[in-house]
Coordinates of C-alpha atoms and ligand atoms in Angstrom, one line a residue:
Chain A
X1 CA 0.0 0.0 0.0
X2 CA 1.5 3.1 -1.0
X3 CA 1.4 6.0 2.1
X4 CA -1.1 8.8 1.8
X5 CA 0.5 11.5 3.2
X6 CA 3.2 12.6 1.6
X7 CA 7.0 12.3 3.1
X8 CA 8.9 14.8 2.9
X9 CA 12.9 14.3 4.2
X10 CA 15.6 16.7 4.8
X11 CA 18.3 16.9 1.8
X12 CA 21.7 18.5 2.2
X13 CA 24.0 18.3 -1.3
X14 CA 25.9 20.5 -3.3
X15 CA 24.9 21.8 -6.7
X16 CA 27.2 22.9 -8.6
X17 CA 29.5 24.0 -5.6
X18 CA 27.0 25.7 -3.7
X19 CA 25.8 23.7 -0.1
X20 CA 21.8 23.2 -1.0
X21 CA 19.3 22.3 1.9
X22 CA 15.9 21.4 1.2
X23 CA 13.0 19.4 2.1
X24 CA 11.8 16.9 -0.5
X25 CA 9.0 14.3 -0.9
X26 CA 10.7 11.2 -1.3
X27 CA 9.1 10.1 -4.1
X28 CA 10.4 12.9 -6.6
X29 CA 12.7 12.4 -8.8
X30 CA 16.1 14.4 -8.8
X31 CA 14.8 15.6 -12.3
X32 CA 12.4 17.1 -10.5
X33 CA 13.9 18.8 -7.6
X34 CA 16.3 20.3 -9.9
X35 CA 14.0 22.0 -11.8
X36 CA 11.1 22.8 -9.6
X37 CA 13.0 23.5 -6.1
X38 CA 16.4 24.7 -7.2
X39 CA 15.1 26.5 -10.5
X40 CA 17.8 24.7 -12.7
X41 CA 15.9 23.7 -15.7
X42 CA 19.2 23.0 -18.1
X43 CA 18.0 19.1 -17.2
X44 CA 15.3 18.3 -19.6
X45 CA 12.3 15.7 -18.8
X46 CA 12.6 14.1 -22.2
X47 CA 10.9 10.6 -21.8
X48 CA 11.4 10.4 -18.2
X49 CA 12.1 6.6 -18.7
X50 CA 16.0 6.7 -19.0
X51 CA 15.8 6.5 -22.4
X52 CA 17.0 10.1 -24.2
X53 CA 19.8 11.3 -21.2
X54 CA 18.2 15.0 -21.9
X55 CA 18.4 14.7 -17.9
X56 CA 21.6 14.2 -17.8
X57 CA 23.8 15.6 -14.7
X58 CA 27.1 14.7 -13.2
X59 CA 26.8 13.1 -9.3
X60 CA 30.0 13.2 -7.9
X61 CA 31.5 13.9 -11.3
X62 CA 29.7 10.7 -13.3
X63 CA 26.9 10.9 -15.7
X64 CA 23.5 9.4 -14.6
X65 CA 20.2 10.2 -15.3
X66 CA 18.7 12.4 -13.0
X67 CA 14.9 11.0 -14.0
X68 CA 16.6 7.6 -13.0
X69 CA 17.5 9.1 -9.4
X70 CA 15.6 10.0 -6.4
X71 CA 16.3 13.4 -5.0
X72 CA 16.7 11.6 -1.1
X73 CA 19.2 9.5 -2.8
X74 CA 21.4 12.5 -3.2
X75 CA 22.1 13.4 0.6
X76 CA 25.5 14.4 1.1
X77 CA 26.6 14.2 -3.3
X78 CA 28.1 16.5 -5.4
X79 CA 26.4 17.4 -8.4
X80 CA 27.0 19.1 -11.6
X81 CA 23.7 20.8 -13.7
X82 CA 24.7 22.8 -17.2
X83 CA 23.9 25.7 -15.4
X84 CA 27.8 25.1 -13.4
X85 CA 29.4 24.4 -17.1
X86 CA 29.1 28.0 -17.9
X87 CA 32.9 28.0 -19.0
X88 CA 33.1 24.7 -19.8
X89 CA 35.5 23.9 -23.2
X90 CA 33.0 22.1 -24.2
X91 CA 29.8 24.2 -24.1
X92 CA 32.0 26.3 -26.1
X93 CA 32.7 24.3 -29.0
X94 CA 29.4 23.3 -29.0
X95 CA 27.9 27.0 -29.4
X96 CA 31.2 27.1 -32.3
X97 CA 30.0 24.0 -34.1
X98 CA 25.9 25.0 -33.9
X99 CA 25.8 21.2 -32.7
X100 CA 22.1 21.6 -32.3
X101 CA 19.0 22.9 -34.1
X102 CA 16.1 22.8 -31.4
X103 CA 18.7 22.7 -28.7
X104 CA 16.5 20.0 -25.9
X105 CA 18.9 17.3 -25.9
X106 CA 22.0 19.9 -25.9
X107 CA 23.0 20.2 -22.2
X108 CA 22.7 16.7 -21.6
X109 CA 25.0 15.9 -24.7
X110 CA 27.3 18.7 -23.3
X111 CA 26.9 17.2 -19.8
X112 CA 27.9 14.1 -20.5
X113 CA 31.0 14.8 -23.0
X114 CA 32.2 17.0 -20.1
X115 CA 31.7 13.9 -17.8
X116 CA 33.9 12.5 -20.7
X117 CA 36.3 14.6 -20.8
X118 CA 36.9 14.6 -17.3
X119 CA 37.2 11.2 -16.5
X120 CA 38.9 10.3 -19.4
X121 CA 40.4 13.3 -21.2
X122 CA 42.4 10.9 -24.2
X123 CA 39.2 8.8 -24.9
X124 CA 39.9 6.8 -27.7
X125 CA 36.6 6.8 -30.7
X126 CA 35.3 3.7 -29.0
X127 CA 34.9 5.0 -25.7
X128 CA 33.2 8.4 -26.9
X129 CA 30.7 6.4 -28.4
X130 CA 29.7 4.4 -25.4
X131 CA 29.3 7.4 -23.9
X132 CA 27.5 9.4 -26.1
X133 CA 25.2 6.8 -27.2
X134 CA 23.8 7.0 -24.0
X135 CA 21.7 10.3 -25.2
X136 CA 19.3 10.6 -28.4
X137 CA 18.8 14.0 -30.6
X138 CA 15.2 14.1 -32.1
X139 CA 16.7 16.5 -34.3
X140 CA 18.9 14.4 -35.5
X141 CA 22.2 16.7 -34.9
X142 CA 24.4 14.0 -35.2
X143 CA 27.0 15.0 -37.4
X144 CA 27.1 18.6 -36.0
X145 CA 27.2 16.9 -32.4
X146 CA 30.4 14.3 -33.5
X147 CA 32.4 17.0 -35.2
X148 CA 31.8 19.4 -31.8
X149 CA 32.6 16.2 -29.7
X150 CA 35.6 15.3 -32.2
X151 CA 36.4 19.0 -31.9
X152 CA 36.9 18.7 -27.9
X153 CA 39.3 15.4 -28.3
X154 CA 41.2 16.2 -30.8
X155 CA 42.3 19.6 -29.3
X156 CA 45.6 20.1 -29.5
X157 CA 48.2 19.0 -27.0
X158 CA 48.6 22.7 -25.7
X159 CA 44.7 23.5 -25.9
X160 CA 44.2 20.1 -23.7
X161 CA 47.0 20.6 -21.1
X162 CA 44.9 23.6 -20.3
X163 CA 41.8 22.3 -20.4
X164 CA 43.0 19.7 -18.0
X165 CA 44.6 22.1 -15.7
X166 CA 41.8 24.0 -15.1
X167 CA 39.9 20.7 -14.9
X168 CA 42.0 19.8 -11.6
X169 CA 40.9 23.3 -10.4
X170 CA 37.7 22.7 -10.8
X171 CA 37.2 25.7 -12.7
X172 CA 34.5 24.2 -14.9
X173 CA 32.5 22.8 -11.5
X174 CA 33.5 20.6 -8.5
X175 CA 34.8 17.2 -9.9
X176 CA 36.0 14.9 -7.2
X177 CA 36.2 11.7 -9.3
X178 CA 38.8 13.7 -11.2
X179 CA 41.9 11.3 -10.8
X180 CA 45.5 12.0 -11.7
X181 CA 45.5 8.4 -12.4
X182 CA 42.6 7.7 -14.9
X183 CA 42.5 4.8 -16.7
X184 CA 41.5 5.0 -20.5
X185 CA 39.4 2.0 -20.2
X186 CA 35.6 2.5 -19.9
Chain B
X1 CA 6.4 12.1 -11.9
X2 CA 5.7 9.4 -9.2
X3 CA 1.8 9.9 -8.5
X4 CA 1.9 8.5 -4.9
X5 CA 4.2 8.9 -2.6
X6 CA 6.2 6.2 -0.3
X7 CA 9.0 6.3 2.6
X8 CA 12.4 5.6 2.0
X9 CA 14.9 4.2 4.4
X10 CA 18.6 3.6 4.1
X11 CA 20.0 0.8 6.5
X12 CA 23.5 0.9 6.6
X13 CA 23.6 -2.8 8.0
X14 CA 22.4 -6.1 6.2
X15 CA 20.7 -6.9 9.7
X16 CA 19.0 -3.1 9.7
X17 CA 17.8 -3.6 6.4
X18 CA 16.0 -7.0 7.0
X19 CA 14.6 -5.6 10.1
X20 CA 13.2 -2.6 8.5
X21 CA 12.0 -5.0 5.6
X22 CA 10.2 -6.9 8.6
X23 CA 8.2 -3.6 10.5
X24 CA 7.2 -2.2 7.1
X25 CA 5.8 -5.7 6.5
X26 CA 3.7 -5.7 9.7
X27 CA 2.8 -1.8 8.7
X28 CA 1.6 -3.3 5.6
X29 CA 3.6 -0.9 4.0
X30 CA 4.3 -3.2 0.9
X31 CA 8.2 -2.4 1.3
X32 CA 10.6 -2.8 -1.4
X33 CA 14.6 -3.5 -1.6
X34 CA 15.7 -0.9 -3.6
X35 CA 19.2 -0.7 -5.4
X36 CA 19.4 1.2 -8.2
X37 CA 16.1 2.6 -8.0
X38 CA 16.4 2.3 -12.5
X39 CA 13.6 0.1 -12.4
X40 CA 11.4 0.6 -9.5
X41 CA 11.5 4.5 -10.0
X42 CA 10.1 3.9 -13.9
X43 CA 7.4 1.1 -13.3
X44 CA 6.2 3.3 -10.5
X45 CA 5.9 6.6 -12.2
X46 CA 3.6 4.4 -14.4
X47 CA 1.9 3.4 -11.5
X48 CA 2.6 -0.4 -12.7
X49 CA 4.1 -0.9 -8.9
X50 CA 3.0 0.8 -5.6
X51 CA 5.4 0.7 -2.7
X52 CA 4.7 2.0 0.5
X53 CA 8.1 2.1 1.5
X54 CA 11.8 1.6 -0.4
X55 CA 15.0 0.1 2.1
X56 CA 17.8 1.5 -0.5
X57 CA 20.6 -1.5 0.0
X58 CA 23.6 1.0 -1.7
X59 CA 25.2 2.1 1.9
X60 CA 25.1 -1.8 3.3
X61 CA 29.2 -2.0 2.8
X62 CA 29.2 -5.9 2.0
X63 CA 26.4 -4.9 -1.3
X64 CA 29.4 -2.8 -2.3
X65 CA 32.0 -4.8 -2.8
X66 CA 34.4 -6.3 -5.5
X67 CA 37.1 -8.4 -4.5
X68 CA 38.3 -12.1 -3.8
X69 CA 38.2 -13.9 -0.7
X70 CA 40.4 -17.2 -0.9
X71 CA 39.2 -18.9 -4.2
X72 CA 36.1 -17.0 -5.2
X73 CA 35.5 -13.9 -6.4
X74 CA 33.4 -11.7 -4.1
X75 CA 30.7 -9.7 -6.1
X76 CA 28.3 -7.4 -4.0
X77 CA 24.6 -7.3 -5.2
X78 CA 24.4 -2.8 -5.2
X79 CA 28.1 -2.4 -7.6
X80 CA 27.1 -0.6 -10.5
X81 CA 27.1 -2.6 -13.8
X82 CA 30.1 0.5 -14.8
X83 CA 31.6 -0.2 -12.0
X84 CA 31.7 -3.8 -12.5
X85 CA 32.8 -3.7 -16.5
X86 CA 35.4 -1.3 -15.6
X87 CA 37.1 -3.4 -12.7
X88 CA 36.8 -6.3 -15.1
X89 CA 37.7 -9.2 -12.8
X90 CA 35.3 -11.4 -14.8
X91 CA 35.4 -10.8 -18.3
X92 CA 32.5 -12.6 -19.6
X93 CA 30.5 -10.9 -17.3
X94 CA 32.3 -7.4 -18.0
X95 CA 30.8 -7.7 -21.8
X96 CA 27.8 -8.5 -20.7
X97 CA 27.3 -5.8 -18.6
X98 CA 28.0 -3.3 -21.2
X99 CA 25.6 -4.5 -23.3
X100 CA 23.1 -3.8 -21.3
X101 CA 21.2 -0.3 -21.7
X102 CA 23.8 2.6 -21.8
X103 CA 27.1 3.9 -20.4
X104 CA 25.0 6.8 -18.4
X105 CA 22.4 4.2 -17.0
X106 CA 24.9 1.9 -16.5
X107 CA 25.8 4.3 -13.6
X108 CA 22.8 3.9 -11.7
X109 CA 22.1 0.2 -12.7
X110 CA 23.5 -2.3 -10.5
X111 CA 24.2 -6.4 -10.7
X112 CA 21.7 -7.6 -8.0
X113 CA 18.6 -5.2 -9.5
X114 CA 19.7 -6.4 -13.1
X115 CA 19.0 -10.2 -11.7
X116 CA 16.0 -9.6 -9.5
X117 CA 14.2 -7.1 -12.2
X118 CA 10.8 -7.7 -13.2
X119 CA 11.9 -6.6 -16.9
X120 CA 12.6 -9.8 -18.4
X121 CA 16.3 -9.6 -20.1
X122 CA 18.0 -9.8 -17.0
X123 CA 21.2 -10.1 -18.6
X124 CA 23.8 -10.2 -16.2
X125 CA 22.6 -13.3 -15.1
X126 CA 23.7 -15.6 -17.9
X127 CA 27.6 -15.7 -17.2
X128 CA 26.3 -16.4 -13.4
X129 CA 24.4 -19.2 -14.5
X130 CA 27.2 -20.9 -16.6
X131 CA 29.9 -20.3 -13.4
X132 CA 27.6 -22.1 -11.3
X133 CA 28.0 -19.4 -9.1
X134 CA 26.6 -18.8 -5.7
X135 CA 24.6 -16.7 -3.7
X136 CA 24.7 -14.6 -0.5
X137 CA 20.9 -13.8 0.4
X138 CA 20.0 -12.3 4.3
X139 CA 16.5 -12.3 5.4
X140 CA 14.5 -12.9 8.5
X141 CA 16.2 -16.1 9.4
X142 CA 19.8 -15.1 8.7
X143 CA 22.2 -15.3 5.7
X144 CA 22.1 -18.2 3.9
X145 CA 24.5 -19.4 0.7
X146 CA 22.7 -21.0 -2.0
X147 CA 23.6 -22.3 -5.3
X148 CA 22.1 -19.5 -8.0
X149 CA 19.9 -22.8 -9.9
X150 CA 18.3 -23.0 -6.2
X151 CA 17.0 -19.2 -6.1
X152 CA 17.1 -18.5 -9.8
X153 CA 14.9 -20.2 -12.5
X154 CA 13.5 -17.9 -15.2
X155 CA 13.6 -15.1 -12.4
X156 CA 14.5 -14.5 -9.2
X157 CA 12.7 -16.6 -6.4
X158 CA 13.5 -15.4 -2.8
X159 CA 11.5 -15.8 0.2
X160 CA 9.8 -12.6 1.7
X161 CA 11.5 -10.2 3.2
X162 CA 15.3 -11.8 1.7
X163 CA 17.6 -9.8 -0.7
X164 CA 20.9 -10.6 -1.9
X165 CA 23.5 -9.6 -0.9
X166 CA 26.4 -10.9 -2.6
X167 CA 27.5 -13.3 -5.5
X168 CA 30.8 -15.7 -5.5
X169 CA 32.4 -16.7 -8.4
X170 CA 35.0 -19.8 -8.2
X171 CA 38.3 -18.3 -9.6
X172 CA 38.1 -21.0 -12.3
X173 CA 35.4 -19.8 -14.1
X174 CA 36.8 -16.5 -14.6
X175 CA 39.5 -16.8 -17.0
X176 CA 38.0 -19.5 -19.1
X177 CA 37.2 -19.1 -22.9
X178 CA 34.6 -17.6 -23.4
X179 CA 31.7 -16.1 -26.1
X180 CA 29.0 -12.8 -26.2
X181 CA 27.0 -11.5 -28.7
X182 CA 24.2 -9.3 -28.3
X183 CA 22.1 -8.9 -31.6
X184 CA 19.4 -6.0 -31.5
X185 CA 17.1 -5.2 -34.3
X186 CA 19.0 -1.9 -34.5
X187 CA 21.9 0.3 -33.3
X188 CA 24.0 -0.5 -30.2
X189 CA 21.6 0.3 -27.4
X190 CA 18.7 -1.1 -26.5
X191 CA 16.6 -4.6 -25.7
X192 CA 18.0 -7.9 -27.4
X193 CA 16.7 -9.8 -30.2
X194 CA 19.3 -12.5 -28.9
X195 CA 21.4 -12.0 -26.6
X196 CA 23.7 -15.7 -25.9
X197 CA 26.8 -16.0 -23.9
X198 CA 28.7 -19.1 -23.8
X199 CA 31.9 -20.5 -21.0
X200 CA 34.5 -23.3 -22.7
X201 CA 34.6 -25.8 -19.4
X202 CA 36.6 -29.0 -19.1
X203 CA 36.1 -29.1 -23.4
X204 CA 32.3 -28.7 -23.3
X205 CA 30.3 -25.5 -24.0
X206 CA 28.1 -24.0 -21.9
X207 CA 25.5 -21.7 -23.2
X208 CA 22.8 -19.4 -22.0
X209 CA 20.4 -17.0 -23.6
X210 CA 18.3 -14.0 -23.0
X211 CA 15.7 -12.2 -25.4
X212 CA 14.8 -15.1 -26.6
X213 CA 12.0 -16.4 -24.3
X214 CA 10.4 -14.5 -22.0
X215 CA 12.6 -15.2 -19.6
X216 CA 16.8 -15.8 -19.3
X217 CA 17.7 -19.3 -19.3
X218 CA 20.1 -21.9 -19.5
X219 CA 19.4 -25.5 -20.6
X220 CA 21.3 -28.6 -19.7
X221 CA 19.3 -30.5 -22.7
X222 CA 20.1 -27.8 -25.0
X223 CA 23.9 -27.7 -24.3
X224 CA 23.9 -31.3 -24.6
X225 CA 22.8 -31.5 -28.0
X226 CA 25.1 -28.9 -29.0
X227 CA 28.2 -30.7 -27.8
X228 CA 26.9 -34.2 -29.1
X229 CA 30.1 -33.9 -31.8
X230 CA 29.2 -37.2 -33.3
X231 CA 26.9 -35.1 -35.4
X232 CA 27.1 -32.1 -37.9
X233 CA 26.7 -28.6 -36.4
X234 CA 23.2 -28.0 -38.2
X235 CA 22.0 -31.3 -36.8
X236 CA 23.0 -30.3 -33.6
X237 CA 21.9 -26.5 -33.6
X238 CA 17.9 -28.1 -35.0
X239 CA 18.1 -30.6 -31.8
X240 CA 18.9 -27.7 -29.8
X241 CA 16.4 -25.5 -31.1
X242 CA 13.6 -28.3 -30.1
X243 CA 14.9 -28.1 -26.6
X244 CA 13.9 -24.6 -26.1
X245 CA 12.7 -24.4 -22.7
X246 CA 9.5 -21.6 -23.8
X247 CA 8.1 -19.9 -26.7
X248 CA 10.5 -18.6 -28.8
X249 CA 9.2 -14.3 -28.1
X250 CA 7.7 -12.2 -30.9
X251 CA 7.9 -8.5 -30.3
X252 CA 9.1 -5.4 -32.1
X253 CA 12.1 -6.1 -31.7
X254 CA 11.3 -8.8 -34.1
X255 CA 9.1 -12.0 -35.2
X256 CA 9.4 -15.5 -33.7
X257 CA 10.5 -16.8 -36.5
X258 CA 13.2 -14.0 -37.5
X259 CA 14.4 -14.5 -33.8
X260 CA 14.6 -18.5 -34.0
X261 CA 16.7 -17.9 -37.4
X262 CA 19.6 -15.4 -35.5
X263 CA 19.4 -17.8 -32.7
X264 CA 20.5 -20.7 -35.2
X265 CA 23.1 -18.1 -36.4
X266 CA 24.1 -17.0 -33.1
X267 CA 24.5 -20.7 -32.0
X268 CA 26.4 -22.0 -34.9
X269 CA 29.5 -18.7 -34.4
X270 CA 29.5 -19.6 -30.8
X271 CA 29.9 -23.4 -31.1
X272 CA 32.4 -22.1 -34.1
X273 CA 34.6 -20.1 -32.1
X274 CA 34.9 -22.3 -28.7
X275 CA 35.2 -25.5 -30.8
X276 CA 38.4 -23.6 -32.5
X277 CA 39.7 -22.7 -28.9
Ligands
FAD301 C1 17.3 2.8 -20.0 C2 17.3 1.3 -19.6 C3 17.7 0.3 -20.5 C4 17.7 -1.0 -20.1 N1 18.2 -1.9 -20.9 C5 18.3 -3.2 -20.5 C6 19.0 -4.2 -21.3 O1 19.4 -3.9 -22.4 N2 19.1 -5.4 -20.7 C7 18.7 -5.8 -19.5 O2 18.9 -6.9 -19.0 N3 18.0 -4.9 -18.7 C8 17.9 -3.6 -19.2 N4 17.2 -2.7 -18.4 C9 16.6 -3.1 -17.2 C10 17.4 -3.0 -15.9 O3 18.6 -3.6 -16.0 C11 16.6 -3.5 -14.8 O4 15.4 -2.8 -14.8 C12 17.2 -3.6 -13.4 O5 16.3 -4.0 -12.5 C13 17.6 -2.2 -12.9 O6 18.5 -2.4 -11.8 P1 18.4 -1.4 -10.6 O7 19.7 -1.7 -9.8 O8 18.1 -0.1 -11.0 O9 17.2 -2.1 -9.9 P2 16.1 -1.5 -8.9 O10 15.1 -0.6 -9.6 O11 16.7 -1.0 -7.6 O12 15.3 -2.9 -8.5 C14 14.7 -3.7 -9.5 C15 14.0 -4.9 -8.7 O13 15.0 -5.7 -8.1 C16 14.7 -5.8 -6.7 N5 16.1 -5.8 -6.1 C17 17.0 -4.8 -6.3 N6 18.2 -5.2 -5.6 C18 17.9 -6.3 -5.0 C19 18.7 -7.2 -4.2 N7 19.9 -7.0 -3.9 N8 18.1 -8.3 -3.7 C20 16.8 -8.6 -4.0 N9 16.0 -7.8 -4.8 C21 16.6 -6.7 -5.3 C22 13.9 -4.6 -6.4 O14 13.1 -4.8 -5.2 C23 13.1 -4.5 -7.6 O15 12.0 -5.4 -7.6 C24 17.2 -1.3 -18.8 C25 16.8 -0.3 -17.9 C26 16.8 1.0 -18.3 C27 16.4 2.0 -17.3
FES302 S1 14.3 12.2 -19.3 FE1 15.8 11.1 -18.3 S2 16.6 9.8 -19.8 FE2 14.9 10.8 -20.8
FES303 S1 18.8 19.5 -31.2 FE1 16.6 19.1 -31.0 S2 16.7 17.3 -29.9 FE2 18.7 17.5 -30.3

């Protein structure tokens, strides 16, 4: 039997470096929250179902889904919304590239190749697919989206090394999973 | 949007959790393990399950862990299925984890909800099924350690109120030959048409399937006739195919008899390629 009253709980996490306390009913979603208690509507209820990643946020630097993800689960996490890529290399290049044309799926395509980038800045072709395929453009922007994505990869050695540096600083948002040590696998 | 609403409690104990599972019970709260939340979250938004309460297993430090323990790998039920490909102590299991959904969800999804979901793929299962592998559950009497054919056939069977908690793999098993394709009607996410892994053991092959019924199996009768080498391969794969424990599934993902046809394909490269090895 489901409850009747609603449950609300007491959530302390940190969006996009800034210490968030809230009270939320514990069956929304952090898709939700985001957009309805904090404002931040750069996460996009696309199917709600996992599907389309236009949800797409970073929790303690990693992609998920945030309609996959309760908002009590959250206690405690760091999280990452497009609104704390403002200067992220990558939201750059893909304004440069126009790798959109309705622009819905765009900050969780820009999410996650930041997500990418972060954990795995030299990610060969194989691994940026099995990333990216994880979000769908009903646009179809593909080939505008791969040459942006291409675009952040193949920067050039000096472009990277400071993209990276001011990765470590967390300049482009707090990244704790950010490892001196990442492995190129998946 | 969920449209009800439900408690959530986060034990950070096996025995806490089953002893929450128990008072919920007797509330008649309708309580639910919850691991990656993937599943229950989506089935309840369609209102297709109604909880009254959710006992989230991912703070539990023994669902959490990957490691070995003398001879066996130790495999907690709430490690994330990216978690688990990237660690990569199993690698037939590693590949088929990452066929299942996407990198991102990947994240969120975990082993032991992949097993116990009510969606019927349940792929991670089938390397876990060919390893013999075994089976940490806890409930209201205590832990127990079962062999997975005890607790799973076609799905998950547990008693009330038990959950697993972790899954051991003999270090045998691990490194042995072995064989994965997952064939989809299109692209490289999304539900199988056929998805069949098979484990090289002591010269035989072991096989096991998903996608193809409505349910994830493995057959004794049908690896049997696919090892009988006293006859050709296409003899073999049409004695195998009449051993097919169910109904051979027609979805959109594709007919019956478009799916039995792949499956014959599917069977003949993996006999192929651990015959050759
Ligand atoms: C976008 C998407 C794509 C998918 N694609 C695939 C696919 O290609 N192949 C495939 O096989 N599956 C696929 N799935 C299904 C998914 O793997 C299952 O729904 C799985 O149940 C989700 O795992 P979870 O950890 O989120 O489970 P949860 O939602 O936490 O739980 C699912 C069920 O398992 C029970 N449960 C969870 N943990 C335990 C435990 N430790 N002990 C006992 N019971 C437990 C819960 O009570 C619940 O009934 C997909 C799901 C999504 C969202
Ligand atoms: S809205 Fe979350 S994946 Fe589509
Ligand atoms: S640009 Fe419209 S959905 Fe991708």
């Amino acid at each position: 039997m489901p409850t009747t009253e609603p449950v609300y709980y007491s959530l302390t996490c940190y969006v996009n470096g800034e210490r968030q306390t809230l009270r939320v009913r514990a069956a929304n979603t952090l898709l939700h929250v985001l957009r309805e208690d904090l404002g931040l509507t750069g996460c996009k209820p696309g199917c709600e179902n996992g599907d389309c990643g236009a949800c797409t946020i970073l929790v303690n630097g990693l992609p998920i889904k945030s309609c996959l993800m309760l908002a009590v689960e959250a206690e405690g996490l760091q999280m990452t919304t497009i609104e704390g890529l403002r200067n992220s290399p990558v939201l750059s290049v893909f304004a440069r590239k126009q790798a959109f044309q309705c622009g819905y799926c765009t900050p969780g395509f820009i999410v996650n190749c930041h997500g990418l980038l972060s954990a795995h800045p030299d990610a060969n072709v194989e691994t940026i697919r099995f990333w990216l395929e994880s979000n769908i453009c009903r646009c179809t922007s593909y080939e505008e989206i791969h040459e942006a994505v291409q675009a952040v990869f193949c920067a050039e050695e000096r472009c990277k090394a400071v993209i990276l540096r001011e990765l470590r600083r967390g300049r482009y948002g707090r990244n704790p999973s950010y490892s001196e040590n990442h492995t190129t696998d998946r | 949007m969920i449209p009800f609403d439900f408690e959530y409690y986060k034990p950070s104990s096996v025995r806490e959790a089953v002893l929450w599972f128990q008072q919920l019970q007797v509330q008649r709260k309708n309580p639910m393990y919850f691991s990656g939340g993937t599943e229950i979250i989506t089935w309840a938004r369609r209102n297709s399950i109604q909880p009254g309460a959710v006992i989230d297993l991912k703070a539990i430090p023994e669902c959490g862990v990957i490691g070995f323990h003398q001879d066996r790998l130790i495999l907690g039920s709430c490690v994330s299925l990216s978690v688990l490909s990237s660690a990569n102590p199993f690698p037939l299991l590693s590949v088929t984890a990452l066929g299942v959904a996407d990198q991102t969800a990947r994240n969120q999804i975990t082993l032991g909800g992949n097993i116990c979901g009510k969606i019927h793929f349940r792929e991670t299962v089938l390397p876990l099924l060919m390893s013999d592998s075994r089976v940490i559950l806890a409930g209201e009497k205590g832990a127990r350690e079962v062999s997975i054919h005890e607790v799973f056939l076609h799905q998950i069977k547990l008693e009330k109120g038990e959950f697993i908690v972790q899954i051991l793999i003999e270090r045998e098993y691990l490194s042995l030959p072995f064989f994965h394709v997952k064939k989809r009607q299109i692209g490289n996410v999304g539900y199988p048409l056929v998805t069949m892994a098979a484990l090289k053991k002591d010269e035989r092959t072991r096989t096991a399937y998903s996608g193809v019924c409505v349910f994830p199996f493995r057959s004794i009768e049908i690896d049997q006739a696919l090892n009988d080498a006293t006859i050709p391969l296409t003899n073999r794969i049409e004695q195998a195919i009449g051993k097919l424990p169910a109904p051979v599934v027609t979805n959109e993902e594709g007919s019956a008899a478009y799916r039995e046809y792949v499956l014959k394909q599917t069977m003949a490269e993996a006999v192929i390629t651990l015959e050759g090895r």
